[in-house]
JSON list of C-alpha atoms and ligand atoms in Angstrom, two decimals:
[
{"chain": "F", "resi": 1, "resn": "MET", "atom": "CA", "xyz": [82.96, 130.83, 167.16]},
{"chain": "F", "resi": 2, "resn": "SER", "atom": "CA", "xyz": [83.40, 134.13, 168.97]},
{"chain": "F", "resi": 3, "resn": "VAL", "atom": "CA", "xyz": [85.35, 136.64, 166.89]},
{"chain": "F", "resi": 4, "resn": "GLN", "atom": "CA", "xyz": [85.28, 140.34, 167.80]},
{"chain": "F", "resi": 5, "resn": "TRP", "atom": "CA", "xyz": [85.27, 142.65, 164.77]},
{"chain": "F", "resi": 6, "resn": "HIS", "atom": "CA", "xyz": [86.80, 146.13, 165.00]},
{"chain": "F", "resi": 7, "resn": "GLU", "atom": "CA", "xyz": [86.29, 148.40, 161.98]},
{"chain": "F", "resi": 8, "resn": "PHE", "atom": "CA", "xyz": [88.00, 151.74, 161.42]},
{"chain": "F", "resi": 9, "resn": "PRO", "atom": "CA", "xyz": [87.31, 154.70, 159.13]},
{"chain": "F", "resi": 10, "resn": "SER", "atom": "CA", "xyz": [90.88, 154.73, 157.75]},
{"chain": "F", "resi": 11, "resn": "LYS", "atom": "CA", "xyz": [94.04, 152.63, 157.65]},
{"chain": "F", "resi": 12, "resn": "ASP", "atom": "CA", "xyz": [95.78, 155.21, 159.87]},
{"chain": "F", "resi": 13, "resn": "ASP", "atom": "CA", "xyz": [93.05, 154.78, 162.51]},
{"chain": "F", "resi": 14, "resn": "LEU", "atom": "CA", "xyz": [93.38, 151.00, 162.20]},
{"chain": "F", "resi": 15, "resn": "ASP", "atom": "CA", "xyz": [97.17, 151.11, 162.55]},
{"chain": "F", "resi": 16, "resn": "ALA", "atom": "CA", "xyz": [96.94, 153.34, 165.64]},
{"chain": "F", "resi": 17, "resn": "ALA", "atom": "CA", "xyz": [94.25, 151.21, 167.33]},
{"chain": "F", "resi": 18, "resn": "LEU", "atom": "CA", "xyz": [95.96, 147.89, 166.56]},
{"chain": "F", "resi": 19, "resn": "ALA", "atom": "CA", "xyz": [99.33, 149.19, 167.76]},
{"chain": "F", "resi": 20, "resn": "ALA", "atom": "CA", "xyz": [97.70, 150.35, 171.03]},
{"chain": "F", "resi": 21, "resn": "LYS", "atom": "CA", "xyz": [95.97, 146.98, 171.45]},
{"chain": "F", "resi": 22, "resn": "ILE", "atom": "CA", "xyz": [99.20, 145.01, 170.92]},
{"chain": "F", "resi": 23, "resn": "ALA", "atom": "CA", "xyz": [101.10, 147.30, 173.30]},
{"chain": "F", "resi": 24, "resn": "ALA", "atom": "CA", "xyz": [98.40, 146.77, 175.96]},
{"chain": "F", "resi": 25, "resn": "VAL", "atom": "CA", "xyz": [98.67, 142.98, 175.59]},
{"chain": "F", "resi": 26, "resn": "LEU", "atom": "CA", "xyz": [102.47, 143.10, 175.81]},
{"chain": "F", "resi": 27, "resn": "ASN", "atom": "CA", "xyz": [102.42, 145.43, 178.83]},
{"chain": "F", "resi": 28, "resn": "ALA", "atom": "CA", "xyz": [99.92, 143.15, 180.61]},
{"chain": "F", "resi": 29, "resn": "ALA", "atom": "CA", "xyz": [102.11, 140.11, 179.91]},
{"chain": "F", "resi": 30, "resn": "ILE", "atom": "CA", "xyz": [105.21, 141.90, 181.21]},
{"chain": "F", "resi": 31, "resn": "ALA", "atom": "CA", "xyz": [103.30, 142.89, 184.36]},
{"chain": "F", "resi": 32, "resn": "GLU", "atom": "CA", "xyz": [102.20, 139.25, 184.91]},
{"chain": "F", "resi": 33, "resn": "ARG", "atom": "CA", "xyz": [105.24, 137.27, 183.77]},
{"chain": "F", "resi": 34, "resn": "GLY", "atom": "CA", "xyz": [108.12, 139.71, 183.42]},
{"chain": "F", "resi": 35, "resn": "VAL", "atom": "CA", "xyz": [108.42, 139.03, 179.68]},
{"chain": "F", "resi": 36, "resn": "ALA", "atom": "CA", "xyz": [106.15, 139.04, 176.63]},
{"chain": "F", "resi": 37, "resn": "SER", "atom": "CA", "xyz": [106.26, 137.28, 173.27]},
{"chain": "F", "resi": 38, "resn": "PHE", "atom": "CA", "xyz": [104.45, 137.93, 170.03]},
{"chain": "F", "resi": 39, "resn": "ALA", "atom": "CA", "xyz": [104.64, 137.11, 166.35]},
{"chain": "F", "resi": 40, "resn": "VAL", "atom": "CA", "xyz": [103.70, 139.28, 163.40]},
{"chain": "F", "resi": 41, "resn": "SER", "atom": "CA", "xyz": [102.84, 138.71, 159.78]},
{"chain": "F", "resi": 42, "resn": "GLY", "atom": "CA", "xyz": [104.65, 139.96, 156.73]},
{"chain": "F", "resi": 43, "resn": "GLY", "atom": "CA", "xyz": [103.38, 141.01, 153.32]},
{"chain": "F", "resi": 44, "resn": "ARG", "atom": "CA", "xyz": [102.26, 144.54, 152.47]},
{"chain": "F", "resi": 45, "resn": "THR", "atom": "CA", "xyz": [99.57, 145.16, 155.09]},
{"chain": "F", "resi": 46, "resn": "PRO", "atom": "CA", "xyz": [101.47, 145.66, 158.38]},
{"chain": "F", "resi": 47, "resn": "ALA", "atom": "CA", "xyz": [104.14, 148.32, 157.59]},
{"chain": "F", "resi": 48, "resn": "GLY", "atom": "CA", "xyz": [102.08, 151.27, 158.92]},
{"chain": "F", "resi": 49, "resn": "MET", "atom": "CA", "xyz": [101.03, 149.36, 162.01]},
{"chain": "F", "resi": 50, "resn": "PHE", "atom": "CA", "xyz": [104.67, 148.40, 162.67]},
{"chain": "F", "resi": 51, "resn": "LYS", "atom": "CA", "xyz": [105.67, 152.05, 162.70]},
{"chain": "F", "resi": 52, "resn": "ALA", "atom": "CA", "xyz": [102.81, 152.94, 165.08]},
{"chain": "F", "resi": 53, "resn": "LEU", "atom": "CA", "xyz": [103.72, 149.99, 167.31]},
{"chain": "F", "resi": 54, "resn": "SER", "atom": "CA", "xyz": [107.38, 150.98, 167.46]},
{"chain": "F", "resi": 55, "resn": "GLU", "atom": "CA", "xyz": [106.26, 154.31, 168.97]},
{"chain": "F", "resi": 56, "resn": "GLN", "atom": "CA", "xyz": [104.24, 152.71, 171.80]},
{"chain": "F", "resi": 57, "resn": "ASP", "atom": "CA", "xyz": [105.37, 152.88, 175.41]},
{"chain": "F", "resi": 58, "resn": "VAL", "atom": "CA", "xyz": [106.52, 149.30, 176.13]},
{"chain": "F", "resi": 59, "resn": "ALA", "atom": "CA", "xyz": [109.56, 147.89, 177.97]},
{"chain": "F", "resi": 60, "resn": "TRP", "atom": "CA", "xyz": [110.80, 146.57, 174.62]},
{"chain": "F", "resi": 61, "resn": "ASP", "atom": "CA", "xyz": [113.86, 144.84, 176.08]},
{"chain": "F", "resi": 62, "resn": "LYS", "atom": "CA", "xyz": [111.45, 142.42, 177.81]},
{"chain": "F", "resi": 63, "resn": "VAL", "atom": "CA", "xyz": [109.68, 141.55, 174.55]},
{"chain": "F", "resi": 64, "resn": "TYR", "atom": "CA", "xyz": [110.48, 138.60, 172.27]},
{"chain": "F", "resi": 65, "resn": "ALA", "atom": "CA", "xyz": [109.18, 138.71, 168.70]},
{"chain": "F", "resi": 66, "resn": "THR", "atom": "CA", "xyz": [109.27, 136.63, 165.55]},
{"chain": "F", "resi": 67, "resn": "LEU", "atom": "CA", "xyz": [107.25, 136.22, 162.35]},
{"chain": "F", "resi": 68, "resn": "VAL", "atom": "CA", "xyz": [104.29, 133.88, 161.92]},
{"chain": "F", "resi": 69, "resn": "ASP", "atom": "CA", "xyz": [105.80, 132.99, 158.55]},
{"chain": "F", "resi": 70, "resn": "GLU", "atom": "CA", "xyz": [108.68, 133.84, 156.28]},
{"chain": "F", "resi": 71, "resn": "ARG", "atom": "CA", "xyz": [109.61, 133.45, 152.64]},
{"chain": "F", "resi": 72, "resn": "TRP", "atom": "CA", "xyz": [112.88, 131.45, 152.38]},
{"chain": "F", "resi": 73, "resn": "VAL", "atom": "CA", "xyz": [114.92, 134.32, 150.97]},
{"chain": "F", "resi": 74, "resn": "PRO", "atom": "CA", "xyz": [117.87, 136.30, 152.34]},
{"chain": "F", "resi": 75, "resn": "VAL", "atom": "CA", "xyz": [116.92, 139.14, 154.69]},
{"chain": "F", "resi": 76, "resn": "GLU", "atom": "CA", "xyz": [118.14, 141.67, 152.06]},
{"chain": "F", "resi": 77, "resn": "HIS", "atom": "CA", "xyz": [115.64, 140.28, 149.49]},
{"chain": "F", "resi": 78, "resn": "ALA", "atom": "CA", "xyz": [112.74, 142.61, 148.56]},
{"chain": "F", "resi": 79, "resn": "ASP", "atom": "CA", "xyz": [110.25, 139.83, 149.45]},
{"chain": "F", "resi": 80, "resn": "SER", "atom": "CA", "xyz": [111.70, 139.16, 152.92]},
{"chain": "F", "resi": 81, "resn": "ASN", "atom": "CA", "xyz": [109.15, 139.61, 155.70]},
{"chain": "F", "resi": 82, "resn": "GLU", "atom": "CA", "xyz": [112.00, 140.10, 158.19]},
{"chain": "F", "resi": 83, "resn": "ARG", "atom": "CA", "xyz": [113.25, 142.99, 156.08]},
{"chain": "F", "resi": 84, "resn": "THR", "atom": "CA", "xyz": [109.88, 144.72, 156.55]},
{"chain": "F", "resi": 85, "resn": "VAL", "atom": "CA", "xyz": [110.01, 144.09, 160.30]},
{"chain": "F", "resi": 86, "resn": "ARG", "atom": "CA", "xyz": [113.55, 145.45, 160.55]},
{"chain": "F", "resi": 87, "resn": "GLN", "atom": "CA", "xyz": [112.69, 148.50, 158.48]},
{"chain": "F", "resi": 88, "resn": "HIS", "atom": "CA", "xyz": [109.42, 149.48, 160.18]},
{"chain": "F", "resi": 89, "resn": "LEU", "atom": "CA", "xyz": [109.20, 147.85, 163.63]},
{"chain": "F", "resi": 90, "resn": "LEU", "atom": "CA", "xyz": [112.72, 147.39, 164.98]},
{"chain": "F", "resi": 91, "resn": "THR", "atom": "CA", "xyz": [113.42, 151.12, 165.10]},
{"chain": "F", "resi": 92, "resn": "GLY", "atom": "CA", "xyz": [113.90, 153.67, 167.88]},
{"chain": "F", "resi": 93, "resn": "ALA", "atom": "CA", "xyz": [113.13, 152.28, 171.34]},
{"chain": "F", "resi": 94, "resn": "ALA", "atom": "CA", "xyz": [111.62, 149.16, 169.72]},
{"chain": "F", "resi": 95, "resn": "SER", "atom": "CA", "xyz": [115.04, 148.17, 168.35]},
{"chain": "F", "resi": 96, "resn": "ALA", "atom": "CA", "xyz": [115.51, 146.63, 171.84]},
{"chain": "F", "resi": 97, "resn": "ILE", "atom": "CA", "xyz": [112.97, 143.89, 170.90]},
{"chain": "F", "resi": 98, "resn": "ARG", "atom": "CA", "xyz": [114.56, 140.42, 171.10]},
{"chain": "F", "resi": 99, "resn": "PHE", "atom": "CA", "xyz": [113.76, 139.49, 167.51]},
{"chain": "F", "resi": 100, "resn": "VAL", "atom": "CA", "xyz": [114.13, 135.80, 166.64]},
{"chain": "F", "resi": 101, "resn": "SER", "atom": "CA", "xyz": [114.76, 135.34, 162.95]},
{"chain": "F", "resi": 102, "resn": "PRO", "atom": "CA", "xyz": [112.80, 132.48, 161.30]},
{"chain": "F", "resi": 103, "resn": "VAL", "atom": "CA", "xyz": [115.31, 132.01, 158.46]},
{"chain": "F", "resi": 104, "resn": "CYS", "atom": "CA", "xyz": [118.82, 130.56, 158.44]},
{"chain": "F", "resi": 105, "resn": "GLU", "atom": "CA", "xyz": [121.57, 129.67, 155.99]},
{"chain": "F", "resi": 106, "resn": "ALA", "atom": "CA", "xyz": [120.10, 126.26, 155.08]},
{"chain": "F", "resi": 107, "resn": "PRO", "atom": "CA", "xyz": [119.27, 126.02, 151.35]},
{"chain": "F", "resi": 108, "resn": "THR", "atom": "CA", "xyz": [115.60, 125.18, 151.90]},
{"chain": "F", "resi": 109, "resn": "PRO", "atom": "CA", "xyz": [113.06, 125.62, 154.72]},
{"chain": "F", "resi": 110, "resn": "HIS", "atom": "CA", "xyz": [112.82, 121.82, 154.91]},
{"chain": "F", "resi": 111, "resn": "ALA", "atom": "CA", "xyz": [116.57, 121.68, 155.60]},
{"chain": "F", "resi": 112, "resn": "GLY", "atom": "CA", "xyz": [116.38, 124.63, 158.02]},
{"chain": "F", "resi": 113, "resn": "GLU", "atom": "CA", "xyz": [113.28, 123.50, 159.94]},
{"chain": "F", "resi": 114, "resn": "ALA", "atom": "CA", "xyz": [115.15, 121.96, 162.90]},
{"chain": "F", "resi": 115, "resn": "GLU", "atom": "CA", "xyz": [117.27, 125.07, 163.45]},
{"chain": "F", "resi": 116, "resn": "ILE", "atom": "CA", "xyz": [114.26, 127.40, 163.35]},
{"chain": "F", "resi": 117, "resn": "GLU", "atom": "CA", "xyz": [112.34, 125.02, 165.63]},
{"chain": "F", "resi": 118, "resn": "ALA", "atom": "CA", "xyz": [115.15, 125.25, 168.22]},
{"chain": "F", "resi": 119, "resn": "ARG", "atom": "CA", "xyz": [115.26, 129.05, 168.00]},
{"chain": "F", "resi": 120, "resn": "LEU", "atom": "CA", "xyz": [111.51, 129.41, 168.53]},
{"chain": "F", "resi": 121, "resn": "ALA", "atom": "CA", "xyz": [111.47, 126.81, 171.32]},
{"chain": "F", "resi": 122, "resn": "ALA", "atom": "CA", "xyz": [113.72, 129.18, 173.28]},
{"chain": "F", "resi": 123, "resn": "MET", "atom": "CA", "xyz": [111.07, 131.94, 173.14]},
{"chain": "F", "resi": 124, "resn": "PRO", "atom": "CA", "xyz": [108.48, 132.35, 175.92]},
{"chain": "F", "resi": 125, "resn": "GLN", "atom": "CA", "xyz": [105.49, 130.18, 174.91]},
{"chain": "F", "resi": 126, "resn": "PRO", "atom": "CA", "xyz": [102.60, 130.32, 174.30]},
{"chain": "F", "resi": 127, "resn": "PHE", "atom": "CA", "xyz": [102.74, 133.59, 172.41]},
{"chain": "F", "resi": 128, "resn": "ASP", "atom": "CA", "xyz": [100.84, 136.42, 174.10]},
{"chain": "F", "resi": 129, "resn": "VAL", "atom": "CA", "xyz": [99.47, 137.59, 170.78]},
{"chain": "F", "resi": 130, "resn": "LEU", "atom": "CA", "xyz": [99.82, 136.68, 167.10]},
{"chain": "F", "resi": 131, "resn": "ILE", "atom": "CA", "xyz": [99.01, 139.14, 164.33]},
{"chain": "F", "resi": 132, "resn": "LEU", "atom": "CA", "xyz": [97.73, 137.22, 161.32]},
{"chain": "F", "resi": 133, "resn": "GLY", "atom": "CA", "xyz": [97.43, 138.52, 157.78]},
{"chain": "F", "resi": 134, "resn": "MET", "atom": "CA", "xyz": [95.29, 136.85, 155.15]},
{"chain": "F", "resi": 135, "resn": "GLY", "atom": "CA", "xyz": [95.92, 136.39, 151.44]},
{"chain": "F", "resi": 136, "resn": "ASP", "atom": "CA", "xyz": [93.32, 136.58, 148.67]},
{"chain": "F", "resi": 137, "resn": "ASP", "atom": "CA", "xyz": [93.19, 132.75, 148.66]},
{"chain": "F", "resi": 138, "resn": "GLY", "atom": "CA", "xyz": [92.35, 132.57, 152.38]},
{"chain": "F", "resi": 139, "resn": "HIS", "atom": "CA", "xyz": [95.87, 131.58, 153.44]},
{"chain": "F", "resi": 140, "resn": "THR", "atom": "CA", "xyz": [97.12, 132.83, 156.75]},
{"chain": "F", "resi": 141, "resn": "ALA", "atom": "CA", "xyz": [100.71, 132.65, 158.00]},
{"chain": "F", "resi": 142, "resn": "SER", "atom": "CA", "xyz": [102.00, 130.28, 155.24]},
{"chain": "F", "resi": 143, "resn": "LEU", "atom": "CA", "xyz": [99.15, 127.79, 155.55]},
{"chain": "F", "resi": 144, "resn": "PHE", "atom": "CA", "xyz": [98.29, 127.79, 151.86]},
{"chain": "F", "resi": 145, "resn": "PRO", "atom": "CA", "xyz": [95.25, 126.01, 150.39]},
{"chain": "F", "resi": 146, "resn": "GLY", "atom": "CA", "xyz": [96.47, 123.20, 148.15]},
{"chain": "F", "resi": 147, "resn": "ALA", "atom": "CA", "xyz": [100.02, 123.08, 149.55]},
{"chain": "F", "resi": 148, "resn": "ALA", "atom": "CA", "xyz": [101.39, 119.54, 149.75]},
{"chain": "F", "resi": 149, "resn": "GLU", "atom": "CA", "xyz": [102.48, 120.14, 153.35]},
{"chain": "F", "resi": 150, "resn": "LEU", "atom": "CA", "xyz": [99.20, 121.78, 154.51]},
{"chain": "F", "resi": 151, "resn": "GLU", "atom": "CA", "xyz": [97.80, 118.82, 156.45]},
{"chain": "F", "resi": 152, "resn": "HIS", "atom": "CA", "xyz": [101.15, 118.21, 158.14]},
{"chain": "F", "resi": 153, "resn": "ALA", "atom": "CA", "xyz": [101.39, 121.91, 159.09]},
{"chain": "F", "resi": 154, "resn": "CYS", "atom": "CA", "xyz": [97.84, 121.77, 160.48]},
{"chain": "F", "resi": 155, "resn": "ALA", "atom": "CA", "xyz": [98.47, 118.72, 162.66]},
{"chain": "F", "resi": 156, "resn": "SER", "atom": "CA", "xyz": [102.17, 118.72, 163.54]},
{"chain": "F", "resi": 157, "resn": "THR", "atom": "CA", "xyz": [103.29, 118.86, 167.16]},
{"chain": "F", "resi": 158, "resn": "THR", "atom": "CA", "xyz": [106.27, 120.98, 166.08]},
{"chain": "F", "resi": 159, "resn": "LEU", "atom": "CA", "xyz": [106.28, 124.78, 166.36]},
{"chain": "F", "resi": 160, "resn": "VAL", "atom": "CA", "xyz": [107.13, 125.33, 162.69]},
{"chain": "F", "resi": 161, "resn": "ALA", "atom": "CA", "xyz": [106.78, 123.58, 159.35]},
{"chain": "F", "resi": 162, "resn": "ALA", "atom": "CA", "xyz": [108.18, 124.08, 155.87]},
{"chain": "F", "resi": 163, "resn": "VAL", "atom": "CA", "xyz": [105.62, 124.80, 153.16]},
{"chain": "F", "resi": 164, "resn": "THR", "atom": "CA", "xyz": [105.76, 125.07, 149.37]},
{"chain": "F", "resi": 165, "resn": "PRO", "atom": "CA", "xyz": [102.92, 127.35, 148.16]},
{"chain": "F", "resi": 166, "resn": "PRO", "atom": "CA", "xyz": [101.21, 125.98, 145.03]},
{"chain": "F", "resi": 167, "resn": "VAL", "atom": "CA", "xyz": [101.21, 129.40, 143.31]},
{"chain": "F", "resi": 168, "resn": "ALA", "atom": "CA", "xyz": [102.78, 132.15, 145.45]},
{"chain": "F", "resi": 169, "resn": "PRO", "atom": "CA", "xyz": [106.54, 132.63, 145.10]},
{"chain": "F", "resi": 170, "resn": "HIS", "atom": "CA", "xyz": [109.20, 131.21, 147.46]},
{"chain": "F", "resi": 171, "resn": "ARG", "atom": "CA", "xyz": [109.20, 128.23, 149.74]},
{"chain": "F", "resi": 172, "resn": "ARG", "atom": "CA", "xyz": [108.19, 129.19, 153.28]},
{"chain": "F", "resi": 173, "resn": "ILE", "atom": "CA", "xyz": [108.55, 128.44, 156.94]},
{"chain": "F", "resi": 174, "resn": "THR", "atom": "CA", "xyz": [105.39, 128.88, 159.02]},
{"chain": "F", "resi": 175, "resn": "LEU", "atom": "CA", "xyz": [104.11, 128.48, 162.53]},
{"chain": "F", "resi": 176, "resn": "THR", "atom": "CA", "xyz": [102.01, 125.32, 162.58]},
{"chain": "F", "resi": 177, "resn": "LEU", "atom": "CA", "xyz": [98.28, 125.55, 163.19]},
{"chain": "F", "resi": 178, "resn": "PRO", "atom": "CA", "xyz": [98.58, 124.02, 166.70]},
{"chain": "F", "resi": 179, "resn": "THR", "atom": "CA", "xyz": [101.21, 126.62, 167.60]},
{"chain": "F", "resi": 180, "resn": "ILE", "atom": "CA", "xyz": [98.96, 129.43, 166.39]},
{"chain": "F", "resi": 181, "resn": "ALA", "atom": "CA", "xyz": [95.97, 127.89, 168.18]},
{"chain": "F", "resi": 182, "resn": "ARG", "atom": "CA", "xyz": [97.79, 127.93, 171.55]},
{"chain": "F", "resi": 183, "resn": "ALA", "atom": "CA", "xyz": [98.40, 131.70, 171.46]},
{"chain": "F", "resi": 184, "resn": "ARG", "atom": "CA", "xyz": [96.67, 133.71, 174.19]},
{"chain": "F", "resi": 185, "resn": "ALA", "atom": "CA", "xyz": [95.18, 135.94, 171.49]},
{"chain": "F", "resi": 186, "resn": "VAL", "atom": "CA", "xyz": [95.09, 136.06, 167.70]},
{"chain": "F", "resi": 187, "resn": "ILE", "atom": "CA", "xyz": [94.32, 139.22, 165.77]},
{"chain": "F", "resi": 188, "resn": "VAL", "atom": "CA", "xyz": [93.51, 139.09, 162.06]},
{"chain": "F", "resi": 189, "resn": "HIS", "atom": "CA", "xyz": [94.72, 142.30, 160.44]},
{"chain": "F", "resi": 190, "resn": "ILE", "atom": "CA", "xyz": [93.20, 142.92, 157.01]},
{"chain": "F", "resi": 191, "resn": "THR", "atom": "CA", "xyz": [92.30, 145.85, 154.78]},
{"chain": "F", "resi": 192, "resn": "GLY", "atom": "CA", "xyz": [90.02, 146.32, 151.79]},
{"chain": "F", "resi": 193, "resn": "THR", "atom": "CA", "xyz": [86.49, 145.26, 150.92]},
{"chain": "F", "resi": 194, "resn": "GLY", "atom": "CA", "xyz": [87.69, 142.17, 149.04]},
{"chain": "F", "resi": 195, "resn": "LYS", "atom": "CA", "xyz": [89.41, 140.65, 152.08]},
{"chain": "F", "resi": 196, "resn": "LYS", "atom": "CA", "xyz": [86.49, 141.60, 154.33]},
{"chain": "F", "resi": 197, "resn": "ALA", "atom": "CA", "xyz": [84.08, 139.76, 152.00]},
{"chain": "F", "resi": 198, "resn": "LEU", "atom": "CA", "xyz": [86.43, 136.78, 151.78]},
{"chain": "F", "resi": 199, "resn": "LEU", "atom": "CA", "xyz": [86.74, 136.54, 155.55]},
{"chain": "F", "resi": 200, "resn": "HIS", "atom": "CA", "xyz": [82.95, 136.71, 155.93]},
{"chain": "F", "resi": 201, "resn": "THR", "atom": "CA", "xyz": [82.67, 133.85, 153.40]},
{"chain": "F", "resi": 202, "resn": "ALA", "atom": "CA", "xyz": [85.34, 131.85, 155.23]},
{"chain": "F", "resi": 203, "resn": "LEU", "atom": "CA", "xyz": [83.51, 132.33, 158.52]},
{"chain": "F", "resi": 204, "resn": "GLY", "atom": "CA", "xyz": [80.15, 131.32, 157.02]},
{"chain": "F", "resi": 205, "resn": "GLU", "atom": "CA", "xyz": [77.97, 128.27, 157.58]},
{"chain": "F", "resi": 206, "resn": "GLN", "atom": "CA", "xyz": [78.60, 126.24, 154.41]},
{"chain": "F", "resi": 207, "resn": "LYS", "atom": "CA", "xyz": [81.25, 123.71, 155.39]},
{"chain": "F", "resi": 208, "resn": "ALA", "atom": "CA", "xyz": [81.95, 122.71, 151.76]},
{"chain": "F", "resi": 209, "resn": "VAL", "atom": "CA", "xyz": [82.92, 126.36, 151.13]},
{"chain": "F", "resi": 210, "resn": "THR", "atom": "CA", "xyz": [84.57, 127.31, 154.41]},
{"chain": "F", "resi": 211, "resn": "GLU", "atom": "CA", "xyz": [86.82, 124.25, 154.76]},
{"chain": "F", "resi": 212, "resn": "GLN", "atom": "CA", "xyz": [88.95, 125.32, 151.81]},
{"chain": "F", "resi": 213, "resn": "TYR", "atom": "CA", "xyz": [90.17, 128.41, 153.72]},
{"chain": "F", "resi": 214, "resn": "PRO", "atom": "CA", "xyz": [93.04, 127.90, 156.20]},
{"chain": "F", "resi": 215, "resn": "ILE", "atom": "CA", "xyz": [92.05, 131.13, 157.99]},
{"chain": "F", "resi": 216, "resn": "ARG", "atom": "CA", "xyz": [88.81, 129.38, 159.01]},
{"chain": "F", "resi": 217, "resn": "ARG", "atom": "CA", "xyz": [90.68, 126.33, 160.28]},
{"chain": "F", "resi": 218, "resn": "VAL", "atom": "CA", "xyz": [92.95, 128.57, 162.33]},
{"chain": "F", "resi": 219, "resn": "LEU", "atom": "CA", "xyz": [90.12, 130.59, 163.86]},
{"chain": "F", "resi": 220, "resn": "ASP", "atom": "CA", "xyz": [88.14, 127.44, 164.62]},
{"chain": "F", "resi": 221, "resn": "ALA", "atom": "CA", "xyz": [91.15, 125.99, 166.45]},
{"chain": "F", "resi": 222, "resn": "ALA", "atom": "CA", "xyz": [92.32, 129.16, 168.24]},
{"chain": "F", "resi": 223, "resn": "ALA", "atom": "CA", "xyz": [91.86, 128.75, 171.98]},
{"chain": "F", "resi": 224, "resn": "GLY", "atom": "CA", "xyz": [92.39, 132.33, 173.13]},
{"chain": "F", "resi": 225, "resn": "GLN", "atom": "CA", "xyz": [90.82, 135.68, 172.26]},
{"chain": "F", "resi": 226, "resn": "LYS", "atom": "CA", "xyz": [90.05, 136.22, 168.57]},
{"chain": "F", "resi": 227, "resn": "HIS", "atom": "CA", "xyz": [89.82, 139.64, 166.95]},
{"chain": "F", "resi": 228, "resn": "VAL", "atom": "CA", "xyz": [89.58, 141.06, 163.44]},
{"chain": "F", "resi": 229, "resn": "PHE", "atom": "CA", "xyz": [90.93, 144.56, 162.83]},
{"chain": "F", "resi": 230, "resn": "TRP", "atom": "CA", "xyz": [89.76, 145.99, 159.49]},
{"chain": "F", "resi": 231, "resn": "ALA", "atom": "CA", "xyz": [89.72, 149.20, 157.46]},
{"chain": "F", "resi": 232, "resn": "ASP", "atom": "CA", "xyz": [89.06, 149.80, 153.75]},
{"chain": "V", "resi": 301, "resn": "LIG", "atom": "O1", "xyz": [102.80, 135.96, 151.76]},
{"chain": "V", "resi": 301, "resn": "LIG", "atom": "C1", "xyz": [102.26, 136.48, 152.71]},
{"chain": "V", "resi": 301, "resn": "LIG", "atom": "O2", "xyz": [101.02, 136.99, 152.55]},
{"chain": "V", "resi": 301, "resn": "LIG", "atom": "C2", "xyz": [100.15, 137.26, 153.64]},
{"chain": "V", "resi": 301, "resn": "LIG", "atom": "C3", "xyz": [99.23, 138.39, 153.19]},
{"chain": "V", "resi": 301, "resn": "LIG", "atom": "O3", "xyz": [100.04, 139.47, 152.76]},
{"chain": "V", "resi": 301, "resn": "LIG", "atom": "P1", "xyz": [99.47, 140.88, 152.24]},
{"chain": "V", "resi": 301, "resn": "LIG", "atom": "O4", "xyz": [100.57, 141.44, 151.38]},
{"chain": "V", "resi": 301, "resn": "LIG", "atom": "O5", "xyz": [98.22, 140.61, 151.45]},
{"chain": "V", "resi": 301, "resn": "LIG", "atom": "O6", "xyz": [99.23, 141.72, 153.45]},
{"chain": "V", "resi": 301, "resn": "LIG", "atom": "C4", "xyz": [100.93, 137.61, 154.92]},
{"chain": "V", "resi": 301, "resn": "LIG", "atom": "O7", "xyz": [100.04, 137.63, 156.01]},
{"chain": "V", "resi": 301, "resn": "LIG", "atom": "C5", "xyz": [102.04, 136.62, 155.14]},
{"chain": "V", "resi": 301, "resn": "LIG", "atom": "O8", "xyz": [102.75, 136.92, 156.33]},
{"chain": "V", "resi": 301, "resn": "LIG", "atom": "C6", "xyz": [102.99, 136.70, 153.98]},
{"chain": "V", "resi": 301, "resn": "LIG", "atom": "O9", "xyz": [104.10, 135.81, 154.10]}
]
């Protein structure tokens, strides 16, 4: 598997470099196709990068964006990934981004799946770039090890799937593995020595070890460019 690693001396350097890389991908897509589409992760890692990205020179009104996964909570909830995106990315000129929300009023992600599927199907596909986080258990997007819906989410022909994490809070909606794999590029965005070591383990040779990590399954399946952006 060919994964390009990019390491930075600080999180600020990482945020600046990743924001510039994403902007370059989006600008190239706009030049080729007139529009661009991308999806970002939530959690704690991307806030600084979102701010740096919002300050990039991009024709934001030609850009469609969504999240690779979302906790099934209202947008006002402290754990909402969309809340983080709205707070840090959809600001200034970047507020012109055509953001497609991956949550709706349905009581559960299982009940809301069809509506979110229809929303994402209206976005330009495949995505030009996906920014993937990774949890301490090797989950990426909301492809959680041990989740009852994991195999379905890794094989489904749909764009999204509902997932119930075995331990982490909130039911989720996630891009399916095939949807992620079709992206023109995937970039894993992680920080800290623990996640770096975990990703090295997940990308190792011992199948009995590596197969438990969804991040490995995703990177094995990804058809486009694959990058890791890391800082301590
Ligand atoms: O729950 C989630 O966790 C992962 C990792 O988040 P982080 O806080 O460790 O950066 C994130 O990529 C995912 O989008 C989110 O829903």
